[in-house]
Structures are given as structure tokens and as C-alpha cells.
Amino acid sequence: MTLDQLPIDQKARIVAIDWARLVPEEARRLRALGLDAGALISVSRRGIFGGRDPIAIAIGRMVVAVRRVHAVAIEVEQFHNTASEATPA
Amino acid sequence: MSRPRKIALVGNPNAGKSALFNALTGARQKIANYPGVTVERKSGRLVLPTGEPVELTDLPGAYGLDATSPDEEVTAKVLRGGFAGEAEPDVIVVVLDASNLEQHLVFAQELLALGKPTVIALNMVDLAERDGLVLDPAVLEEELGVRVVPTVAVRRRGLADLGEAMASAETRTPRLGVSEIGETERRVAAHAMAAAAILSETRQRRMHAQLDKVLLHPWLGPVIMMAIFFVMFQAVFAWATPFADGLDAAASWLHDTVKATMPAGLLRDLITDGVIAGVGAVIVFLPQIVILFAFILALEASGYMARAAFLMDRLMALVGLSGRSFIPLLSSFACAIPGIMATRSITDPKDRLTTILIAPMMTCSARMPVYAVIIAAFIPARGVGWGIGLQGLVLFCLFLAGIVGAIVVALVLRSSVTKGAASGFIMELPKYQMPRLKDMAIGLWQRAWIFLRRAGTIIFTVTVVLWVLLNFPQAKPGESQVDASIAGHVANGLAVVVKPIGFNRDMALALIPAMAAREVAVSSLATTYSVDASDDEDQQAADLGTRLRSHWTLPMALAFLAWFVFAPQCMSTIAVTRRETNGWKWPIFMLAYLFGLAYLAAGLTYWLAVWAGL
């Protein structure tokens, strides 16, 4: 599934990011914030007034705001092992 | 004599770099712009424990040397010695957020690869400990090959050690200094190092995650935000009043004292009616600006501002902007100048330009005196039902007209002049923190000083020039000074232009000095209408309403109000726009389109009101 569909507070791992769908500067900024294949993330808040934009992502000890247009380019898989935090692949 | 060595603080945004800089240099700071760009350059003197004085600079926060914003570009260029007029730093201090090592170590490795003498400040270790994270700096020292000093900038912990490490930075060679590795490898390495440096980590629920659940709640979040900003605006207008009245009284006292002690003549009039009245009219806004900035600095330092940007992003996206534009526009309700300066945090250049161009439409505090006088004179103080007064309703409509105007203009600009890909919104939401009094005091002092310096230079100059234009050539006996003056002649010419929108010559005359600042229109009208009346100055203010009613019709008054919703009559706004956009192109564009809108709005208001028989 893509990040925009991930349930709130569900841990997930980024499988792949479709960089071609993003503006180069935004792609670089996402990568600089650690949003890259292998990263462990969860969605802490999404949208206001019932909308689906923007999205607050918890990554490591940071919270990063992105828009749905970015989230749809981020492929994630749900991650159920809560005992340990794996290193990025 | 050799220059003092240069040490640069560098790190990710939100690493606590500015707090560390404040702690190290105290109030001994110099703030300027880097030449040719609108990025703030902060530097200060620091004496190392060895007695050596050094120059410390606080480089703009960056995520990497591969720049995506003007700030990051400056940091990258300075560090590589490629910034003209800016010496390459001799030593760099990499500031890391101790509780976000796996992220911040990525940039740290890139910095170490520069091969410069480096020291690492493991900052905010107290917040990390609060989150249940205990770190071993020795592990990081071993891995990176440079000194790693734990610091808590706000409590001055570790500062002496850091100074000592800076003095002896040359004796160590960064371990990763030679390896040419890519970002992915650095990320893997950062993760491994962060994991190795963690001695213990308790899994307690972090405070900020819980706060975000409430403050970013889809329904509750916006309500809380509205409440916070409501209190802020109340404070700006209510708390500032006694101080503003005090400053106003001080200016009048100075005015009267100079008038009483100096011999009558042109010089005395220049000092009293020109300098004191003109500069005084602007200084009275200092309390409002200080209070507004106290709120903004506190909200920023606490981490809440980024949340407000998050909550507003959806709305701003409707007009082609992002949540980042919200903070500058909010500040512009007090004054467009700090608002325009705050656009520096917007990474997308077209977003930033659009925000600068629409900021002057937010109803700033300088419009209030104009609105207050005209509304009091022409709008009857009666209710329109549900406890709402007609006067308040008109004022609200004027605020609303500015906001609607800004929305329409933003939409038009984004599809024409500042056309481009829909801007995104990617922003780190920093950890919540208690704002520190010392950092707030330094920030407030810097803002107040910038404001006062401008009042002392630009506004001073303009006031003197306008006074001269109004007083020369001197009137012959029996002729009015206003009619004889250069300004009077200009007003006669201008009156022809503004006649179609219902303005008379006195209104045209008021518009000229109001070019310096909008509120000057009020004092200018008062002066003009007191010429043919008695010379009793105390009567001026009280009777201005009556005099306006005898010279103006209601449609004229409404047109005058509509004019001031849009007219860019503020020298400082034009000056700051020129500085922030690096040229005259955009300030001239801003002047042209806002005067055009003002003309249209005033004309439309006038003829609609006449047609409606008001």
C-alpha cells in the first residue's frame, strides 16, 4: 500500500519511493529528512476537518509533515514486530 | 596582525544551534545579511579558555551540502570557501540533537568529509534524558575521530569543555575525512553509530507525541489554534495601549517643550511638526510590534508555529501556497515588515514571492488610526441586531476585504506572474520545548532595534522631505501655505487623477505624506482642515470628525476607506520588499498592482454608494 492509506499509528517500513513522481528538490528534501527505502515510520496525524491532507509522519524521533501528493509516491509495508527496530536495508 | 580564527556552528535545523550560539556569545552578536542574498548572517566574539579571541558564526541550518533552499546554499558555499567576501571557517562545530542522532549524524558525516578541524556538540542531552535516552559520547568519539562534547545550551552545561575542544580541534583528524561515500551509506552508518552510542533507552511515551495527538487533532487542533491567535491579537491591541499612550504623551511633551523653549521660526517648526510629529507617529507602534513578536518568538521556540503551519496548509493550498506562508501572513496583520522578513523560511522561491506580494493586504496596525477616525466620523454608532454594532461591522468588512483581496491576488499571481508547479509542503515539526527567557529577550531586542533604526533613518528622512515640500515656497500674505507649497501644487495635479473616484483636493493632499506611512493621513487631514479654522491645536483632534463631515459626503468617506484597504502607502514596506527581493522589479510591481486595486476599489465604492443614494 502507499503511505496515504496507512492506518494511524500503524508501524510500517518504506519499501520503495517512486522518485519520478516527485519534484527533484522535494525528493531531495524527503531523503534529507530520512524518508527513504528501509526507514521505519508511522502516521501520527492526517488531515484537518475530515480531509486527508497534510500528513504528519513519525520517523525515528522526528515528526515530518508531508502532503498526500508525496505520500502516494511512498510504498510501505506494515510492520508488526515491535520488539526491535531494524536497521535500514 | 592576523585576523582572529573563524569558528562556524553548523547543523540540521532544530538542533538547538541558535540557543548554543546565544549561550556562547551572549548579547555580543552582529546580525547582517550575507552580501547579495537575503540570508541572515549571525556572528559574535568568543574568548576560548586559552585566552584566544575567535569569531563565531552561526551558519543557517541545513540538512546537507546539496542545497535545496537559499539558506542551505549559503551554508554549503561558506563551508567550501566559495562564498565571495566571506572567509572559510578554520574550525567547524557540528551541532547534533542528542535525541535525533540517526538523523543528524548523516549530515555530520558529510561535514567531517570536508576534512576540517571539527568538534561535535552533542546538544540537548537533557531533553534526550527526559525521553529516557542515555548516550555514551566516547563511542561517538571513537567512531568519528573527533571530540564529542555533551552540551545543554540553555543551561550553559558543557560550554567550557566545548571551548577547550574548539581550541585544540586541530590536533585530531576526522576518521571519516577521506572516505567518499554516498548518502545511503551515510544513513546506514548513522543508524549503526546512533545504535552503538545508546547506553540505555526506556520506552516511555514521549510527551510531544501526546501533545501532537491533541494539537494536530483534525477538529480540536484548529479550534485550539484559533483560540491561541485570538488571545494574541487581543494582546497586541489591548496590552499595547497603555505603552503606546505613554509614548504618544512623551512625544507630545517633547513637541510642546521644544515649541516653548526654541525661538519661533522654520527650524523650530521642522523639529516639532516635522521630526517629532513624524517619527513619533511611528514609534507609538513599537509596543504592538514588541508584543506581537513576544508571542511569535514564544510560539516558534515552543515548536507550536510549525504545528500552526501544518493546520493551515490545507487552506493555503487552495490559493496555491503552503502552510509555510501562514506565519508571515499572520505577522502582517500587525505590520507587513516583520511579515515580509519572515518569508525567508519559505523554501520555494515562487511561494515566497507570492507571499511577499500579498502581505501588504493584511490589515496592519498603521491602518487602524485611519479606519478609526473615518468610521467614527461617518458611520453611526448603532446596532444592526444580535449585539453587533454597525461601526464594528464596517471595520470587520475592511479586514475581510483585505483577506479576500489577498486570496484573489494569490490565485491570479500563481497562475500568471509566479506560475509554477504546485508547491509542496515538507517540513520538520520540531520537538516541543519550553521557550527560554534569554533567547526570547535577545530575539525581541534584535527586532525592536531593527524597527527603531528604520524609524530613525527612512521615516526620519521622508518626514523631513515632506515637511520641506509642504513649507516651500513660503506663502505670500493672504495666501494659504498649503496652496502655495510644492506639495499643494502636486496635490492639485493629483486631485485631477483621483477626481473620478470621488476624492477632493484635501484627500489628495492627505495621500502624499501618507506615502511614508498610512497613519500620517490622519495628522495631515487634521493640519489641512485646521488652516481655515482656529489655531487652537487642542481642538484639532476633537473636531476632526465634525470638519470631515462638513467637507466630505458619505460616499467619499467610504471610498477613502476602500482606498486604504489596498493602497501600498508605506515606505518601509517598499524598502523591505526591495531588500528581500534584491531589486526594484518586485517593489515596483507591488506598487503598481496595489495602487491599481486601490483605485478600482475606491471608485467602485464611491459610485455604488452614490448610486444607492447614500
XYZ file of C-alpha atoms in Angstrom:
703
model
C 0.000 0.000 0.000
C 1.044 3.617 -0.240
C 1.670 5.865 2.745
C -1.559 7.835 2.316
C -3.540 4.646 3.068
C -1.565 3.568 6.128
C -3.780 3.492 9.257
C -2.890 5.995 12.004
C -0.177 4.767 14.419
C 0.418 1.591 12.391
C 4.161 0.948 12.141
C 5.395 0.435 8.614
C 8.575 0.165 6.612
C 9.178 2.139 3.441
C 9.592 -0.396 0.635
C 10.241 1.978 -2.219
C 9.774 5.592 -3.223
C 8.733 6.480 -6.750
C 11.174 9.386 -7.093
C 9.999 10.108 -10.633
C 6.641 11.301 -9.267
C 8.297 13.983 -7.133
C 9.825 17.358 -7.961
C 13.647 16.934 -7.664
C 14.001 19.455 -4.802
C 11.201 17.804 -2.851
C 12.684 14.385 -3.460
C 15.990 15.603 -2.049
C 14.280 17.159 0.953
C 12.383 13.933 1.709
C 15.615 11.966 1.508
C 17.407 14.507 3.717
C 14.709 14.004 6.342
C 15.347 10.268 6.281
C 12.343 9.251 4.201
C 13.960 6.601 2.039
C 13.605 2.895 1.364
C 14.036 0.871 4.558
C 13.024 3.597 7.002
C 10.576 2.725 9.771
C 7.692 5.144 10.053
C 4.154 5.627 11.266
C 1.460 8.190 10.570
C 0.644 10.186 13.699
C -1.959 12.593 12.313
C -3.651 13.035 8.986
C -5.706 15.907 7.601
C -7.902 18.524 9.188
C -11.687 18.839 9.164
C -12.034 15.334 7.749
C -9.673 15.951 4.812
C -6.691 13.724 4.004
C -4.041 16.445 3.752
C -1.450 17.119 5.159
C 0.109 14.074 6.859
C 2.304 14.079 9.990
C 4.787 11.196 9.824
C 6.756 9.940 12.814
C 10.209 8.840 11.684
C 12.805 7.969 14.302
C 12.440 10.702 16.878
C 11.239 13.273 14.370
C 7.844 14.340 13.103
C 7.747 15.360 9.443
C 4.796 16.950 7.649
C 4.201 15.994 4.012
C 1.294 16.232 1.623
C -0.760 13.434 0.115
C 0.889 14.094 -3.239
C 4.182 12.951 -1.641
C 2.610 10.118 0.331
C 1.158 8.444 -2.766
C 4.698 8.073 -4.120
C 5.831 6.241 -0.970
C 5.181 2.482 -0.960
C 5.060 0.972 2.540
C 4.524 -2.432 4.131
C 3.013 -2.820 7.580
C 5.496 -3.817 10.211
C 4.326 -5.874 13.163
C 7.481 -6.705 15.087
C 7.516 -4.093 17.834
C 10.303 -5.737 19.871
C 13.241 -4.337 17.933
C 13.923 -1.593 15.476
C 15.724 -2.952 12.465
C 18.430 -1.073 10.642
C 17.620 0.211 7.164
C 18.267 -2.242 4.374
C 48.428 41.260 12.601
C 46.460 38.164 11.731
C 42.688 38.139 11.930
C 41.086 36.074 14.696
C 40.386 32.476 13.753
C 36.907 31.800 12.499
C 34.760 29.070 14.004
C 31.420 28.131 12.442
C 28.440 26.440 14.083
C 26.694 24.159 11.637
C 23.998 21.515 11.877
C 20.495 20.403 10.971
C 17.612 22.780 11.610
C 16.184 22.254 15.108
C 19.492 21.019 16.549
C 19.449 23.886 19.058
C 22.172 25.714 17.155
C 20.869 29.225 17.815
C 20.456 28.555 21.532
C 24.064 27.301 21.636
C 25.194 30.385 19.721
C 23.323 32.642 22.159
C 24.817 30.817 25.132
C 28.355 31.120 23.729
C 28.259 34.749 22.613
C 25.546 36.254 24.820
C 24.471 39.658 23.572
C 27.765 40.242 21.738
C 26.243 39.469 18.345
C 26.248 41.139 14.979
C 23.365 40.478 12.625
C 23.640 41.342 8.965
C 22.802 39.806 5.628
C 25.211 37.772 3.563
C 26.148 40.015 0.632
C 23.768 39.653 -2.315
C 21.370 37.254 -0.635
C 18.686 37.682 1.989
C 20.071 35.124 4.388
C 20.822 36.350 7.869
C 24.454 36.253 8.927
C 24.907 35.978 12.683
C 28.353 36.326 14.160
C 29.821 37.112 17.555
C 33.035 37.255 19.581
C 34.052 34.398 21.810
C 37.135 34.058 24.002
C 38.353 30.469 24.231
C 39.658 29.087 27.570
C 43.188 29.535 26.144
C 42.565 33.285 26.030
C 42.383 33.302 22.235
C 39.605 35.518 20.837
C 37.767 33.938 17.903
C 34.933 34.937 15.614
C 31.980 32.590 15.941
C 29.393 32.442 13.132
C 26.065 30.670 13.240
C 25.567 29.191 9.773
C 21.967 28.669 8.596
C 20.578 25.228 9.432
C 20.880 22.658 6.653
C 20.080 19.008 6.001
C 23.022 18.550 3.662
C 25.576 20.284 1.474
C 23.342 19.584 -1.524
C 21.317 22.773 -1.218
C 17.531 22.968 -1.644
C 16.979 26.399 -0.091
C 18.803 29.758 -0.136
C 19.826 29.159 3.497
C 21.402 25.790 2.718
C 23.195 27.237 -0.282
C 24.904 29.834 1.900
C 25.975 27.184 4.412
C 27.385 24.932 1.692
C 29.247 27.771 -0.045
C 30.750 29.213 3.141
C 31.964 25.789 4.304
C 33.635 25.127 0.964
C 35.218 28.582 0.954
C 33.328 29.519 -2.194
C 31.416 32.473 -0.792
C 32.844 35.786 -2.042
C 33.615 38.168 0.795
C 33.225 35.517 3.464
C 36.287 33.764 4.875
C 36.277 29.981 5.062
C 35.940 28.809 8.686
C 39.101 27.433 10.351
C 37.204 25.136 12.698
C 33.663 23.831 12.465
C 31.453 22.862 15.376
C 28.812 20.362 14.297
C 25.733 20.679 16.483
C 23.741 17.460 16.901
C 20.422 16.916 18.615
C 21.270 14.131 21.064
C 17.810 12.597 20.787
C 17.830 12.527 16.991
C 21.269 11.107 16.274
C 20.365 8.676 13.493
C 19.118 11.667 11.515
C 21.691 14.308 12.447
C 24.730 12.011 12.068
C 24.021 11.809 8.324
C 24.870 15.477 7.784
C 27.651 15.253 10.383
C 29.460 12.656 8.262
C 29.158 14.871 5.198
C 30.677 17.717 7.222
C 33.516 15.559 8.566
C 34.329 14.580 4.989
C 35.279 18.221 4.378
C 38.419 17.366 6.330
C 38.414 20.487 8.510
C 39.277 20.530 12.209
C 35.932 19.620 13.735
C 34.307 19.421 17.143
C 30.926 17.854 17.779
C 28.479 19.377 20.250
C 26.082 16.685 21.415
C 23.385 19.195 22.221
C 20.159 18.976 24.254
C 21.337 15.890 26.167
C 18.862 16.870 28.888
C 15.897 16.503 26.533
C 17.264 13.155 25.387
C 17.470 12.040 29.013
C 13.927 13.245 29.556
C 12.939 10.925 26.704
C 14.704 8.079 28.503
C 17.772 8.069 26.255
C 21.249 7.749 27.791
C 24.172 8.212 25.394
C 27.893 7.475 25.515
C 29.852 10.281 23.815
C 33.039 8.166 23.958
C 31.554 5.709 21.449
C 30.897 8.554 19.006
C 34.410 9.957 19.565
C 35.830 6.539 18.762
C 33.725 6.221 15.597
C 34.181 9.762 14.284
C 37.718 10.531 15.446
C 36.895 13.997 16.800
C 35.978 15.415 20.215
C 32.307 14.931 21.120
C 31.167 17.275 23.907
C 27.743 16.836 25.537
C 26.078 20.238 25.946
C 22.861 21.761 27.198
C 22.995 25.210 25.634
C 20.087 26.660 27.575
C 21.595 25.656 30.939
C 25.166 26.514 29.894
C 26.222 22.916 30.533
C 29.351 21.753 28.709
C 30.239 25.182 27.322
C 33.702 25.299 28.929
C 34.507 21.819 27.612
C 33.272 22.861 24.187
C 35.516 25.953 24.213
C 38.506 23.859 25.197
C 37.709 21.355 22.437
C 37.482 24.196 19.885
C 40.920 25.460 20.941
C 42.508 22.046 20.381
C 40.435 20.896 17.393
C 43.460 20.887 15.077
C 45.091 18.030 16.992
C 42.513 15.497 15.807
C 41.826 14.180 12.334
C 38.274 13.202 11.481
C 38.144 9.462 10.911
C 35.700 9.650 8.029
C 37.585 12.514 6.433
C 38.830 10.619 3.403
C 36.030 8.273 2.507
C 33.903 9.218 -0.493
C 30.604 7.614 0.353
C 27.069 8.335 -0.778
C 24.030 9.346 1.190
C 22.596 5.839 1.555
C 25.859 4.539 3.037
C 25.983 7.523 5.397
C 22.455 6.798 6.534
C 23.308 3.164 7.292
C 26.451 4.263 9.143
C 24.489 6.927 11.089
C 21.980 4.344 12.177
C 24.696 1.950 13.345
C 26.594 4.684 15.210
C 23.459 6.002 16.897
C 22.549 2.472 17.992
C 26.068 1.892 19.354
C 26.094 5.181 21.281
C 22.833 4.470 23.091
C 23.613 3.077 26.540
C 20.022 2.636 27.564
C 16.671 3.539 26.159
C 13.455 3.251 28.091
C 10.334 3.073 26.011
C 8.357 5.774 27.698
C 5.686 7.531 25.710
C 7.172 10.763 24.601
C 5.487 13.946 25.643
C 5.476 15.522 22.195
C 3.702 12.581 20.603
C 0.833 13.037 23.050
C 0.771 16.794 22.551
C 0.600 16.283 18.790
C -2.404 13.992 19.241
C -4.258 16.942 20.754
C -2.776 19.954 18.938
C -2.883 18.325 15.487
C -6.325 16.798 16.046
C -8.377 17.209 12.838
C -11.156 19.140 14.618
C -9.810 20.158 18.037
C -6.451 21.344 16.640
C -7.851 24.210 14.533
C -10.105 25.297 17.416
C -7.122 25.487 19.815
C -5.134 27.358 17.190
C -7.909 29.918 16.709
C -8.091 30.418 20.483
C -4.313 30.998 20.699
C -4.328 33.540 17.871
C -7.410 35.260 19.238
C -5.587 35.828 22.545
C -2.543 37.020 20.608
C -4.458 39.677 18.664
C -6.332 40.775 21.765
C -2.997 41.224 23.484
C -1.460 43.129 20.576
C -4.268 45.669 20.645
C -5.206 45.726 24.347
C -1.891 45.331 26.222
C -0.068 47.750 23.945
C -2.492 50.641 24.524
C -1.059 51.972 27.824
C 2.502 51.839 26.474
C 1.503 53.403 23.165
C -0.354 56.155 25.037
C 2.732 56.710 27.171
C 4.973 57.052 24.102
C 2.407 59.326 22.492
C 2.325 61.506 25.612
C 6.120 61.608 25.670
C 6.199 62.740 22.026
C 3.620 65.488 22.688
C 5.528 66.606 25.766
C 8.744 66.808 23.726
C 6.855 68.631 20.980
C 5.424 71.188 23.421
C 8.688 71.624 25.322
C 10.695 72.284 22.161
C 7.968 74.637 20.959
C 8.102 76.566 24.231
C 11.882 76.800 24.556
C 13.082 77.374 20.992
C 12.631 80.709 19.237
C 9.812 80.643 16.693
C 10.956 80.012 13.155
C 11.363 77.465 10.414
C 13.951 75.382 12.300
C 11.638 75.039 15.284
C 8.743 74.020 13.057
C 10.951 71.492 11.264
C 11.916 69.876 14.575
C 8.443 69.918 16.147
C 5.993 69.445 13.256
C 8.409 67.542 11.042
C 10.753 65.346 13.064
C 8.984 64.850 16.410
C 5.460 64.542 14.991
C 6.521 62.300 12.091
C 8.917 59.943 13.876
C 6.699 59.973 16.983
C 3.718 58.794 14.924
C 5.678 55.678 14.014
C 7.400 54.996 17.342
C 3.980 54.596 19.019
C 3.661 51.260 17.189
C 6.732 49.856 18.989
C 4.726 48.320 21.883
C 2.417 46.485 19.455
C 5.368 45.153 17.488
C 7.189 44.022 20.651
C 4.096 42.222 21.995
C 3.398 40.571 18.657
C 6.979 39.389 18.420
C 6.958 38.132 22.002
C 4.062 35.856 21.021
C 5.587 34.826 17.707
C 9.014 34.096 19.232
C 7.432 32.102 22.077
C 5.232 30.126 19.680
C 8.227 29.463 17.443
C 10.572 28.466 20.274
C 7.954 26.138 21.745
C 7.579 24.310 18.441
C 3.940 25.315 18.011
C 4.368 27.538 14.943
C 5.249 24.537 12.792
C 2.006 22.902 14.001
C 0.022 26.015 13.022
C 1.614 25.791 9.576
C 0.512 22.132 9.439
C -3.082 23.009 10.359
C -3.255 25.870 7.845
C -1.629 24.013 4.943
C -4.904 22.735 3.507
C -6.411 26.233 3.366
C -3.265 27.810 1.956
C -3.100 25.091 -0.702
C -6.427 26.336 -2.072
C -4.723 29.541 -3.207
C -1.586 27.779 -4.424
C 0.527 28.424 -1.329
C 1.621 26.171 1.536
C 1.405 26.187 5.313
C 4.804 27.871 5.417
C 3.231 31.103 4.121
C 0.827 31.261 7.037
C 3.253 32.615 9.656
C 4.436 35.609 7.568
C 0.847 36.496 6.656
C -0.218 36.270 10.293
C 2.566 38.666 11.333
C 1.467 41.048 8.598
C -1.754 41.757 10.480
C 0.382 43.729 12.906
C 2.908 45.010 10.401
C 3.894 43.872 6.912
C 7.607 44.496 7.549
C 8.272 41.642 10.009
C 5.841 39.588 7.911
C 7.870 40.061 4.758
C 11.097 39.347 6.659
C 9.571 36.113 7.978
C 9.069 34.822 4.408
C 12.740 33.764 4.499
C 11.675 30.427 5.929
C 9.706 29.603 2.743
C 11.884 27.323 0.647
C 10.052 27.615 -2.674
C 11.075 30.944 -4.316
C 7.742 31.436 -6.113
C 5.783 30.726 -2.949
C 7.955 33.218 -1.152
C 7.491 35.933 -3.793
C 3.705 35.444 -3.839
C 3.605 35.710 -0.049
C 5.673 38.914 -0.092
C 3.403 40.448 -2.740
C 0.143 39.760 -0.873
C 1.430 40.521 2.650
C 0.643 44.294 2.410
C -3.072 43.494 2.022
C -3.316 42.141 5.549
C -4.790 44.919 7.693
C -1.786 46.232 9.597
C -1.844 48.366 12.726
C -0.963 51.525 10.767
C -4.348 51.397 9.034
C -6.187 51.427 12.354
C -5.830 55.180 13.032
C -7.230 55.959 9.538
C -10.089 53.491 9.856
C -10.896 54.618 13.403
C -11.144 58.328 12.543
C -13.229 57.902 9.368
C -15.561 55.277 10.853
C -16.165 57.368 13.977
C -16.984 60.405 11.826
C -19.285 58.836 9.238
C -20.720 55.552 10.497
C -23.455 55.986 13.107
C -22.829 54.054 16.321
C -25.981 51.960 16.188
C -26.619 48.246 16.358
C -27.590 46.042 13.452
C -29.028 43.282 15.640
C -27.594 40.352 17.614
C -25.490 42.785 19.613
C -23.357 43.681 16.619
C -22.543 47.353 16.139
C -22.548 48.946 12.692
C -19.124 50.546 13.266
C -17.554 47.213 14.247
C -19.195 45.586 11.243
C -17.651 48.130 8.871
C -14.228 47.562 10.461
C -14.668 43.797 10.092
C -15.607 44.265 6.417
C -12.410 46.256 5.859
C -10.316 43.420 7.377
C -12.248 40.924 5.268
C -11.810 42.969 2.090
C -8.037 42.771 2.571
C -8.117 38.987 3.086
C -10.423 38.396 0.105
C -8.210 40.672 -1.991
C -5.130 38.681 -0.943
C -6.819 35.364 -1.838
C -7.851 36.594 -5.283
C -4.450 38.144 -5.983
C -2.620 34.988 -4.814
C -4.745 32.895 -7.184
C -4.102 35.267 -10.084
C -0.350 35.536 -9.374
C 0.080 31.768 -9.033
C -1.412 31.268 -12.486
C 0.469 34.158 -14.136
C 3.453 36.008 -12.725
C 4.582 33.389 -10.201
C 3.323 30.432 -12.200
C 4.980 27.132 -11.416
C 4.444 23.626 -10.187
C 2.068 23.472 -7.228
C 4.345 23.975 -4.275
C 4.683 21.145 -1.815
C 4.778 21.178 1.925
C 7.565 19.184 3.508
C 8.505 20.400 6.934
C 10.066 19.004 10.065
C 7.832 19.574 13.088
C 10.352 20.267 15.882
C 10.130 18.876 19.401
C 8.030 20.824 21.880
C 10.157 22.875 24.263
C 9.732 25.489 26.946
C 10.765 28.851 25.409
C 13.842 30.272 27.153
C 13.585 33.798 28.525
C 17.133 34.707 27.494
C 16.700 33.639 23.859
C 13.370 35.483 23.754
C 14.932 38.643 25.187
C 17.764 38.576 22.622
C 15.264 37.991 19.784
C 12.945 40.775 20.961
C 15.794 43.234 21.356
C 17.015 42.500 17.825
C 13.521 43.018 16.323
C 12.887 46.206 18.309
C 16.283 47.578 17.295
C 15.652 46.922 13.582
C 12.326 48.767 13.904
C 13.828 51.727 15.769
C 16.729 52.025 13.386
C 14.287 52.216 10.483
C 12.238 54.882 12.283
C 15.452 56.823 12.786
C 16.561 56.625 9.149
C 13.913 56.110 6.442
C 10.972 57.613 8.288
C 13.075 60.484 9.582
C 14.266 61.334 6.064
C 10.835 61.083 4.448
C 9.252 63.190 7.174
C 11.800 65.954 6.718
C 11.435 65.908 2.919
C 7.632 66.100 3.140
C 7.809 68.907 5.648
C 10.033 70.873 3.270
C 7.647 70.211 0.363
C 4.733 71.460 2.456
C 6.515 74.616 3.627
C 8.275 75.856 0.487
C 7.892 78.156 -1.236
C 6.595 80.323 1.604
C 3.066 81.670 1.182
C 2.511 85.359 0.410
C 0.300 87.194 2.937
C -3.358 86.232 2.463
C -2.475 83.024 0.674
C -2.744 79.600 2.313
C 0.611 77.878 2.924
C -0.799 74.588 1.650
C -1.878 76.189 -1.662
C 1.486 77.878 -2.136
C 3.665 74.863 -1.293
C 5.178 72.378 -3.724
C 3.076 69.663 -2.088
C -0.022 71.795 -2.692
C 0.773 72.016 -6.382
C 1.409 68.287 -6.564
C -1.910 67.721 -4.783
C -3.672 69.873 -7.386
C -2.263 67.631 -10.090
C -3.105 64.503 -8.148
C -6.629 65.774 -7.496
C -7.346 65.546 -11.233
C -6.344 61.885 -11.190
C -8.392 60.928 -8.123
C -11.453 63.055 -9.004
C -13.173 60.155 -10.867
C -13.102 58.052 -7.680
C -14.730 60.815 -5.653
C -11.672 62.280 -3.881
C -11.399 66.040 -3.377
C -8.147 68.001 -3.246
C -7.794 67.726 0.542
C -7.977 63.947 0.276
C -5.376 64.018 -2.499
C -3.183 66.183 -0.287
C -3.507 63.722 2.602
C -2.362 60.884 0.348
C 1.025 62.489 -0.336
C 2.588 62.476 3.155
C 0.778 59.171 3.810
C 3.201 57.626 1.299
C 5.641 57.445 4.225
C 3.150 55.705 6.490
C -0.626 55.357 6.253
C -1.408 56.809 9.666
C 0.161 60.113 8.599
C -3.023 60.677 6.529
C -4.887 61.431 9.765
C -2.472 64.086 11.019
C -2.275 65.515 7.507
C -6.077 65.885 7.277
C -6.066 67.458 10.719
C -3.465 70.011 9.619
C -5.219 70.841 6.353
C -8.632 71.391 7.941
C -7.229 73.426 10.820
C -5.819 76.019 8.388
C -9.146 77.793 7.814
C -10.348 77.150 11.356
C -8.992 78.476 14.646
C -5.350 77.956 15.591
C -6.244 76.109 18.772
C -4.292 72.861 18.445
C -6.144 71.033 21.192
C -9.348 71.397 19.251
C -7.915 69.690 16.184
C -8.365 66.075 17.100
C -11.705 66.505 18.768
C -13.136 68.432 15.874
C -11.615 66.480 13.012
C -14.746 64.326 12.733
C -17.013 67.364 12.541
C -14.780 69.040 9.974
C -14.599 65.886 7.866
C -18.401 65.674 7.871
C -18.708 69.263 6.676
C -16.240 68.725 3.798
C -16.921 65.130 2.731
C -20.001 63.138 1.740
C -20.575 59.565 2.923
C -19.652 58.020 -0.468
C -16.374 59.984 -0.366
C -15.578 58.670 3.121
C -16.359 55.092 2.124
C -14.173 55.464 -0.970
C -11.336 56.758 1.224
C -11.644 53.665 3.463
C -11.699 51.339 0.434
C -8.562 53.072 -0.899
C -6.624 52.307 2.290
C -7.542 48.609 2.218
C -5.214 48.232 -0.778
C -3.004 51.300 -1.226
C 0.664 50.371 -0.552
C 1.315 53.608 1.293
C 4.228 52.573 3.434
C 7.836 53.432 2.555
C 9.194 50.769 4.877
C 7.213 48.003 3.158
C 8.576 49.086 -0.206
C 12.103 49.285 1.204
C 11.937 45.860 2.845
C 10.456 44.334 -0.327
C 13.327 45.771 -2.338
C 15.825 44.267 0.105
C 14.153 40.872 0.304
C 13.706 40.514 -3.474
C 17.125 42.008 -4.309
C 16.000 44.695 -6.724
C 13.412 47.228 -7.760
C 11.404 44.972 -10.091
C 9.076 43.455 -7.491
C 8.545 46.507 -5.271
C 7.550 48.467 -8.403
C 5.234 45.646 -9.454
C 3.744 45.652 -5.940
C 3.204 49.433 -6.008
C 1.574 49.297 -9.436
C -0.868 46.483 -8.765
C -1.846 47.664 -5.279
C -2.423 51.258 -6.397
C -4.452 49.876 -9.304
C -6.566 47.824 -6.909
C -6.935 50.770 -4.526
C -8.142 52.988 -7.395
C -10.630 50.384 -8.579
C -11.915 49.633 -5.081
C -12.316 53.302 -4.160
C -14.023 54.137 -7.469
C -16.346 51.168 -7.268
C -17.248 52.011 -3.668
C -17.855 55.674 -4.486
C -20.108 55.123 -7.497
C -22.022 52.251 -5.887
C -22.649 54.418 -2.814
C -23.739 57.368 -4.965
C -25.993 55.095 -6.998
C -27.502 53.673 -3.798
C -28.266 57.201 -2.688
C -26.106 57.161 0.462
